[in-house]
Amino acid sequence: MIKLLIGKGLEADMKKETFSISEFAKSTGVSVRTLHYYDEKNILKPKRDEHTGHRVYEQEDMIQLHKIMTMKFLGMSLDEIKAYMQANTFDLSFIDTLRLQESKLIKDREQIDIALDAIQRTVYLLENEKEVDHAVLISLLASMQNEKKQEELAKGIIKDDVMKKMFPQTAKEKMIFEQGLLTFYKRVRKHFGKSADDPEVQQMLDDFYRLILEVVGMDSLKELTDIFSLNIEDKENEERIEAYIQEIERLVPSPITEEEEAWLGQITTDYMGPLWDEEEGEN
Amino acid sequence: MIKLLIGKGLEADMKKETFSISEFAKSTGVSVRTLHYYDEKNILKPKRDEHTGHRVYEQEDMIQLHKIMTMKFLGMSLDEIKAYMQANTFDLSFIDTLRLQESKLIKDREQIDIALDAIQRTVYLLENEKEVDHAVLISLLASMQNEKKQEELAKGIIKDDVMKKMFPQTAKEKMIFEQGLLTFYKRVRKHFGKSADDPEVQQMLDDFYRLILEVVGMDSLKELTDIFSLNIEDKENEERIEAYIQEIERLVPSPITEEEEAWLGQITTDYMGPLWDEEEGEN
DNA sequence: CATATCACCTCACGTTACGTCAGGCGCAAG
DNA sequence: CTTGCGCCTGACGTAACGTGAGGTGATATG
């Protein structure tokens, strides 16, 4: 910007007109190899010294190289750049190219944002836990990786108002939930095989139940269990739910073994079942 | 998330334990070639059918693949992933890896943001101008590309309060300024060679002067000209300014030829010079 | 004058994470 | 018997250079 205010033309110090490749490289900041490469690929072909065969760069090449660097900065490939290097003005088609670049970059940025979020949440968990099982962490990360996809899938089978309560919304909620899940899985590993009478097992289930309630809320939980309870009255709906579960399983691997899952299902019905039946009875 | 609430272990439908490569590919969403590649690189080596030599994937491989996909999603290379695939728990060193990834991603995102901003401003300019000279646009883009670097360089030689006024701050200011520069350069091209007496030339300079004032402000402009006017009293300072100009020239190529620059300098002194002298005389 | 160094040249392979053929095998159906 | 399917291995292509290896003309030094 400033430069424009100066009018350095006054000095008129006609600088050295030509550069050797290393001088040119230094003054432009690109590597010698890159200049070789651009020459080889017919993107920037400087004159040659007839006798020595050395490349001789001039001011004009400087301008060309600036073009190249600029278009690279916009995210274009050298092939695209080569195509645009011919013409001397940018016209409307260049706008389209820019627009295309724009949407590409926006997509990239979204991916990066998701990954960053996942990383930050993971770092937080690791800092508190010191050591975490592979499977559990992978499961969580996979879950973060496609939170959006999961929500969209869920939209197909769950009503909007329930949806809003179903997924942890704030960053804090998410962290609490994930933290809770981690400790829960640890305890699953630890107590696996014990009976539903065991107090530690009961404590584990209580804590887990409370965690879910904390995030989801009682009424939403009711609705959820209604949806997923196998009251098979609606064939079509059941198929949709089945497909949904399949897809989620593909996206998010289970952090525990099938045996552990089975055991968990067993003790849950053993322990919680009576409670739920009681509540049902109240209606 | 939901899946955890279901306890599908109840169904206990021990699914098919093994997959052919194409089944495995379909159910995980990765390509067959990728699976071949991971095998070849010892990242995921499934069992083989003794007789046919076909790869036989199991549930365990599904878990492994999920690990791989997750770590890839975090931006790690397959080499890094291979290293982490050995251990079965993530420990503190993994936090470091994540932190490193994090800063890498943040850098990437910053680059993207800068490029996006430049693209959007360029699209705006192109939409209004329909056709723009290569050199001018490149110059503008190069300028956008390292706005931050330019500001930092300027900090070395210009006082903070002037700084704040020197660079266009808001998006709107930037757009006005860039738009004005574009038309200014067009007119430079058009009128190149004419004398300072020419009314069109004078109009051009007036408009340009007004544009600068609009963005920079009168008092700051005074200070700027003071800094850059060749009142050589301070050797050291002069060298700093010289180095600054050099660096800016390296970063931002001039959008006009040296002849045009020289002409511009000439008519500026011819036309503006007297005016400035008058003002000086007032002090 | 011989030689060491320098800057340059070309040629060519390595990198990442696969995509894309090409040629060949065993197995089932028509 | 042939056709086709699904699988196998091997090998080359991709983007944008990085990194040597080996050779040449010009200059600096002993």
PDB file of C-alpha atoms in Angstrom, chain B residues 37-213:
ATOM      1  CA  TYR B  37      -2.299 -50.829   0.682  1.00  0.00           C
ATOM      2  CA  TYR B  38      -2.648 -51.090   4.440  1.00  0.00           C
ATOM      3  CA  ASP B  39      -1.827 -54.759   4.219  1.00  0.00           C
ATOM      4  CA  GLU B  40       1.216 -54.083   2.075  1.00  0.00           C
ATOM      5  CA  LYS B  41       2.418 -51.429   4.515  1.00  0.00           C
ATOM      6  CA  ASN B  42       1.865 -53.670   7.552  1.00  0.00           C
ATOM      7  CA  ILE B  43      -0.736 -51.379   8.960  1.00  0.00           C
ATOM      8  CA  LEU B  44      -3.635 -53.780   8.819  1.00  0.00           C
ATOM      9  CA  LYS B  45      -2.790 -57.388   8.002  1.00  0.00           C
ATOM     10  CA  PRO B  46      -5.791 -59.701   7.997  1.00  0.00           C
ATOM     11  CA  LYS B  47      -5.613 -63.491   8.065  1.00  0.00           C
ATOM     12  CA  ARG B  48      -5.371 -65.369   4.818  1.00  0.00           C
ATOM     13  CA  ASP B  49      -7.317 -68.290   3.479  1.00  0.00           C
ATOM     14  CA  GLU B  50      -4.635 -70.959   3.315  1.00  0.00           C
ATOM     15  CA  HIS B  51      -5.890 -72.385   0.079  1.00  0.00           C
ATOM     16  CA  THR B  52      -6.936 -69.438  -2.032  1.00  0.00           C
ATOM     17  CA  GLY B  53      -4.696 -66.812  -0.488  1.00  0.00           C
ATOM     18  CA  HIS B  54      -7.676 -64.504  -0.133  1.00  0.00           C
ATOM     19  CA  ARG B  55      -7.712 -62.022   2.712  1.00  0.00           C
ATOM     20  CA  VAL B  56     -10.103 -62.851   5.522  1.00  0.00           C
ATOM     21  CA  TYR B  57     -11.195 -59.966   7.709  1.00  0.00           C
ATOM     22  CA  GLU B  58     -12.633 -60.388  11.197  1.00  0.00           C
ATOM     23  CA  GLN B  59     -14.304 -58.201  13.775  1.00  0.00           C
ATOM     24  CA  GLU B  60     -10.970 -57.386  15.347  1.00  0.00           C
ATOM     25  CA  ASP B  61      -9.808 -55.966  12.034  1.00  0.00           C
ATOM     26  CA  MET B  62     -12.872 -53.765  11.998  1.00  0.00           C
ATOM     27  CA  ILE B  63     -11.760 -52.233  15.271  1.00  0.00           C
ATOM     28  CA  GLN B  64      -8.239 -51.752  14.015  1.00  0.00           C
ATOM     29  CA  LEU B  65      -9.484 -50.091  10.877  1.00  0.00           C
ATOM     30  CA  HIS B  66     -11.593 -47.756  12.933  1.00  0.00           C
ATOM     31  CA  LYS B  67      -8.509 -46.764  14.851  1.00  0.00           C
ATOM     32  CA  ILE B  68      -6.716 -46.046  11.615  1.00  0.00           C
ATOM     33  CA  MET B  69      -9.563 -44.009  10.228  1.00  0.00           C
ATOM     34  CA  THR B  70      -9.861 -42.018  13.402  1.00  0.00           C
ATOM     35  CA  MET B  71      -6.203 -41.154  13.565  1.00  0.00           C
ATOM     36  CA  LYS B  72      -6.214 -40.243   9.910  1.00  0.00           C
ATOM     37  CA  PHE B  73      -9.119 -37.955  10.623  1.00  0.00           C
ATOM     38  CA  LEU B  74      -6.994 -36.268  13.249  1.00  0.00           C
ATOM     39  CA  GLY B  75      -4.536 -35.520  10.483  1.00  0.00           C
ATOM     40  CA  MET B  76      -1.828 -38.063  11.218  1.00  0.00           C
ATOM     41  CA  SER B  77       0.252 -39.785   8.586  1.00  0.00           C
ATOM     42  CA  LEU B  78       0.129 -43.539   8.148  1.00  0.00           C
ATOM     43  CA  ASP B  79       3.638 -43.780   9.515  1.00  0.00           C
ATOM     44  CA  GLU B  80       2.651 -42.051  12.706  1.00  0.00           C
ATOM     45  CA  ILE B  81      -0.434 -44.207  12.878  1.00  0.00           C
ATOM     46  CA  LYS B  82       1.579 -47.374  12.476  1.00  0.00           C
ATOM     47  CA  ALA B  83       3.708 -46.324  15.403  1.00  0.00           C
ATOM     48  CA  TYR B  84       0.704 -45.780  17.644  1.00  0.00           C
ATOM     49  CA  MET B  85      -1.082 -48.925  16.506  1.00  0.00           C
ATOM     50  CA  GLN B  86       1.251 -51.094  18.564  1.00  0.00           C
ATOM     51  CA  ALA B  87       0.415 -49.869  22.025  1.00  0.00           C
ATOM     52  CA  ASN B  88      -3.025 -50.585  23.386  1.00  0.00           C
ATOM     53  CA  THR B  89      -3.490 -47.516  25.523  1.00  0.00           C
ATOM     54  CA  PHE B  90      -2.994 -43.856  24.804  1.00  0.00           C
ATOM     55  CA  ASP B  91      -0.650 -42.222  27.242  1.00  0.00           C
ATOM     56  CA  LEU B  92       0.770 -38.762  27.752  1.00  0.00           C
ATOM     57  CA  SER B  93       2.905 -38.815  24.650  1.00  0.00           C
ATOM     58  CA  PHE B  94      -0.289 -39.048  22.677  1.00  0.00           C
ATOM     59  CA  ILE B  95      -1.331 -35.729  24.118  1.00  0.00           C
ATOM     60  CA  ASP B  96       1.809 -34.200  22.696  1.00  0.00           C
ATOM     61  CA  THR B  97       1.011 -35.658  19.320  1.00  0.00           C
ATOM     62  CA  LEU B  98      -2.461 -34.228  19.523  1.00  0.00           C
ATOM     63  CA  ARG B  99      -1.145 -30.837  20.547  1.00  0.00           C
ATOM     64  CA  LEU B 100       1.205 -30.866  17.621  1.00  0.00           C
ATOM     65  CA  GLN B 101      -1.612 -31.779  15.281  1.00  0.00           C
ATOM     66  CA  GLU B 102      -3.649 -29.024  16.801  1.00  0.00           C
ATOM     67  CA  SER B 103      -1.138 -26.306  16.078  1.00  0.00           C
ATOM     68  CA  LYS B 104      -0.614 -27.657  12.582  1.00  0.00           C
ATOM     69  CA  LEU B 105      -4.322 -27.519  11.905  1.00  0.00           C
ATOM     70  CA  ILE B 106      -4.621 -24.045  13.356  1.00  0.00           C
ATOM     71  CA  LYS B 107      -1.904 -22.830  11.033  1.00  0.00           C
ATOM     72  CA  ASP B 108      -3.611 -24.435   8.084  1.00  0.00           C
ATOM     73  CA  ARG B 109      -6.850 -22.803   9.019  1.00  0.00           C
ATOM     74  CA  GLU B 110      -5.250 -19.391   9.261  1.00  0.00           C
ATOM     75  CA  GLN B 111      -3.839 -19.783   5.782  1.00  0.00           C
ATOM     76  CA  ILE B 112      -7.241 -20.770   4.511  1.00  0.00           C
ATOM     77  CA  ASP B 113      -8.857 -17.791   6.169  1.00  0.00           C
ATOM     78  CA  ILE B 114      -6.417 -15.400   4.545  1.00  0.00           C
ATOM     79  CA  ALA B 115      -6.939 -16.983   1.156  1.00  0.00           C
ATOM     80  CA  LEU B 116     -10.698 -16.904   1.553  1.00  0.00           C
ATOM     81  CA  ASP B 117     -10.632 -13.254   2.448  1.00  0.00           C
ATOM     82  CA  ALA B 118      -8.473 -12.449  -0.551  1.00  0.00           C
ATOM     83  CA  ILE B 119     -10.722 -14.455  -2.841  1.00  0.00           C
ATOM     84  CA  GLN B 120     -13.842 -12.748  -1.647  1.00  0.00           C
ATOM     85  CA  ARG B 121     -12.366  -9.302  -2.064  1.00  0.00           C
ATOM     86  CA  THR B 122     -11.079 -10.212  -5.495  1.00  0.00           C
ATOM     87  CA  VAL B 123     -14.415 -11.567  -6.624  1.00  0.00           C
ATOM     88  CA  TYR B 124     -16.010  -8.344  -5.526  1.00  0.00           C
ATOM     89  CA  LEU B 125     -13.549  -6.291  -7.527  1.00  0.00           C
ATOM     90  CA  LEU B 126     -13.914  -8.445 -10.599  1.00  0.00           C
ATOM     91  CA  GLU B 127     -17.671  -8.275 -10.468  1.00  0.00           C
ATOM     92  CA  ASN B 128     -17.557  -4.518 -10.649  1.00  0.00           C
ATOM     93  CA  GLU B 129     -14.779  -4.216 -13.177  1.00  0.00           C
ATOM     94  CA  LYS B 130     -15.585  -7.054 -15.587  1.00  0.00           C
ATOM     95  CA  GLU B 131     -12.017  -7.148 -16.820  1.00  0.00           C
ATOM     96  CA  VAL B 132      -8.870  -6.392 -14.907  1.00  0.00           C
ATOM     97  CA  ASP B 133      -5.263  -6.308 -15.883  1.00  0.00           C
ATOM     98  CA  HIS B 134      -3.222  -9.230 -14.688  1.00  0.00           C
ATOM     99  CA  ALA B 135      -0.498  -7.184 -13.090  1.00  0.00           C
ATOM    100  CA  VAL B 136      -2.883  -5.034 -11.103  1.00  0.00           C
ATOM    101  CA  LEU B 137      -4.831  -7.937  -9.727  1.00  0.00           C
ATOM    102  CA  ILE B 138      -1.714  -9.886  -8.872  1.00  0.00           C
ATOM    103  CA  SER B 139      -0.368  -6.908  -7.060  1.00  0.00           C
ATOM    104  CA  LEU B 140      -3.522  -6.548  -5.049  1.00  0.00           C
ATOM    105  CA  LEU B 141      -3.671 -10.245  -4.267  1.00  0.00           C
ATOM    106  CA  ALA B 142      -0.031 -10.318  -3.274  1.00  0.00           C
ATOM    107  CA  SER B 143      -0.767  -7.418  -1.025  1.00  0.00           C
ATOM    108  CA  MET B 144      -3.684  -9.192   0.598  1.00  0.00           C
ATOM    109  CA  GLN B 145      -1.616 -12.320   0.908  1.00  0.00           C
ATOM    110  CA  ASN B 146       0.721 -10.794   3.400  1.00  0.00           C
ATOM    111  CA  GLU B 147      -1.140  -7.912   4.890  1.00  0.00           C
ATOM    112  CA  LYS B 148      -0.026  -9.019   8.312  1.00  0.00           C
ATOM    113  CA  LYS B 149       3.612  -9.229   7.343  1.00  0.00           C
ATOM    114  CA  GLN B 150       3.386  -5.765   5.841  1.00  0.00           C
ATOM    115  CA  GLU B 151       1.933  -4.338   8.987  1.00  0.00           C
ATOM    116  CA  GLU B 152       4.633  -5.917  11.077  1.00  0.00           C
ATOM    117  CA  LEU B 153       7.315  -4.536   8.835  1.00  0.00           C
ATOM    118  CA  ALA B 154       5.746  -1.126   9.044  1.00  0.00           C
ATOM    119  CA  LYS B 155       5.721  -1.285  12.815  1.00  0.00           C
ATOM    120  CA  GLY B 156       9.486  -1.068  12.733  1.00  0.00           C
ATOM    121  CA  ILE B 157       9.529   2.410  11.300  1.00  0.00           C
ATOM    122  CA  ILE B 158       6.192   4.029  11.978  1.00  0.00           C
ATOM    123  CA  LYS B 159       4.745   5.071  15.272  1.00  0.00           C
ATOM    124  CA  ASP B 160       1.811   3.099  16.607  1.00  0.00           C
ATOM    125  CA  ASP B 161      -0.760   5.850  16.415  1.00  0.00           C
ATOM    126  CA  VAL B 162       0.081   6.558  12.802  1.00  0.00           C
ATOM    127  CA  MET B 163       0.011   2.819  12.114  1.00  0.00           C
ATOM    128  CA  LYS B 164      -3.542   2.587  13.228  1.00  0.00           C
ATOM    129  CA  LYS B 165      -4.565   5.146  10.668  1.00  0.00           C
ATOM    130  CA  MET B 166      -2.281   3.944   7.939  1.00  0.00           C
ATOM    131  CA  PHE B 167      -3.797   0.649   6.968  1.00  0.00           C
ATOM    132  CA  PRO B 168      -7.412   0.429   5.957  1.00  0.00           C
ATOM    133  CA  GLN B 169      -9.044  -1.253   8.906  1.00  0.00           C
ATOM    134  CA  THR B 170     -12.597  -2.247   8.124  1.00  0.00           C
ATOM    135  CA  ALA B 171     -13.621  -4.527   5.301  1.00  0.00           C
ATOM    136  CA  LYS B 172     -15.500  -1.649   3.751  1.00  0.00           C
ATOM    137  CA  GLU B 173     -12.505   0.663   3.836  1.00  0.00           C
ATOM    138  CA  LYS B 174     -10.420  -2.030   2.240  1.00  0.00           C
ATOM    139  CA  MET B 175     -12.905  -2.525  -0.550  1.00  0.00           C
ATOM    140  CA  ILE B 176     -13.202   1.169  -1.253  1.00  0.00           C
ATOM    141  CA  PHE B 177      -9.468   1.532  -1.299  1.00  0.00           C
ATOM    142  CA  GLU B 178      -8.891  -1.437  -3.548  1.00  0.00           C
ATOM    143  CA  GLN B 179     -11.621  -0.375  -5.905  1.00  0.00           C
ATOM    144  CA  GLY B 180     -10.085   3.088  -6.084  1.00  0.00           C
ATOM    145  CA  LEU B 181      -6.631   1.684  -6.718  1.00  0.00           C
ATOM    146  CA  LEU B 182      -7.950  -0.386  -9.581  1.00  0.00           C
ATOM    147  CA  THR B 183      -9.479   2.531 -11.392  1.00  0.00           C
ATOM    148  CA  PHE B 184      -6.425   4.637 -10.627  1.00  0.00           C
ATOM    149  CA  TYR B 185      -4.121   2.153 -12.302  1.00  0.00           C
ATOM    150  CA  LYS B 186      -6.413   1.906 -15.259  1.00  0.00           C
ATOM    151  CA  ARG B 187      -6.146   5.639 -15.720  1.00  0.00           C
ATOM    152  CA  VAL B 188      -2.383   5.555 -15.283  1.00  0.00           C
ATOM    153  CA  ARG B 189      -2.219   3.119 -18.183  1.00  0.00           C
ATOM    154  CA  LYS B 190      -4.527   5.271 -20.214  1.00  0.00           C
ATOM    155  CA  HIS B 191      -2.897   8.632 -19.664  1.00  0.00           C
ATOM    156  CA  PHE B 192       0.696   7.511 -19.479  1.00  0.00           C
ATOM    157  CA  GLY B 193       2.978  10.029 -21.150  1.00  0.00           C
ATOM    158  CA  LYS B 194       0.739  13.065 -20.936  1.00  0.00           C
ATOM    159  CA  SER B 195       1.979  16.173 -19.168  1.00  0.00           C
ATOM    160  CA  ALA B 196       1.000  17.401 -15.726  1.00  0.00           C
ATOM    161  CA  ASP B 197      -0.964  20.208 -17.383  1.00  0.00           C
ATOM    162  CA  ASP B 198      -3.460  17.787 -18.862  1.00  0.00           C
ATOM    163  CA  PRO B 199      -6.807  18.141 -17.089  1.00  0.00           C
ATOM    164  CA  GLU B 200      -7.472  14.409 -17.167  1.00  0.00           C
ATOM    165  CA  VAL B 201      -4.148  13.755 -15.525  1.00  0.00           C
ATOM    166  CA  GLN B 202      -4.907  16.343 -12.891  1.00  0.00           C
ATOM    167  CA  GLN B 203      -8.298  14.799 -12.300  1.00  0.00           C
ATOM    168  CA  MET B 204      -6.638  11.430 -11.860  1.00  0.00           C
ATOM    169  CA  LEU B 205      -4.201  12.746  -9.316  1.00  0.00           C
ATOM    170  CA  ASP B 206      -6.914  14.646  -7.481  1.00  0.00           C
ATOM    171  CA  ASP B 207      -9.051  11.536  -7.205  1.00  0.00           C
ATOM    172  CA  PHE B 208      -6.127   9.500  -6.036  1.00  0.00           C
ATOM    173  CA  TYR B 209      -5.134  12.075  -3.467  1.00  0.00           C
ATOM    174  CA  ARG B 210      -8.693  12.127  -2.217  1.00  0.00           C
ATOM    175  CA  LEU B 211      -8.792   8.356  -1.994  1.00  0.00           C
ATOM    176  CA  ILE B 212      -5.670   8.293   0.099  1.00  0.00           C
ATOM    177  CA  LEU B 213      -6.994  10.987   2.361  1.00  0.00           C
TER     178      LEU B 213
END
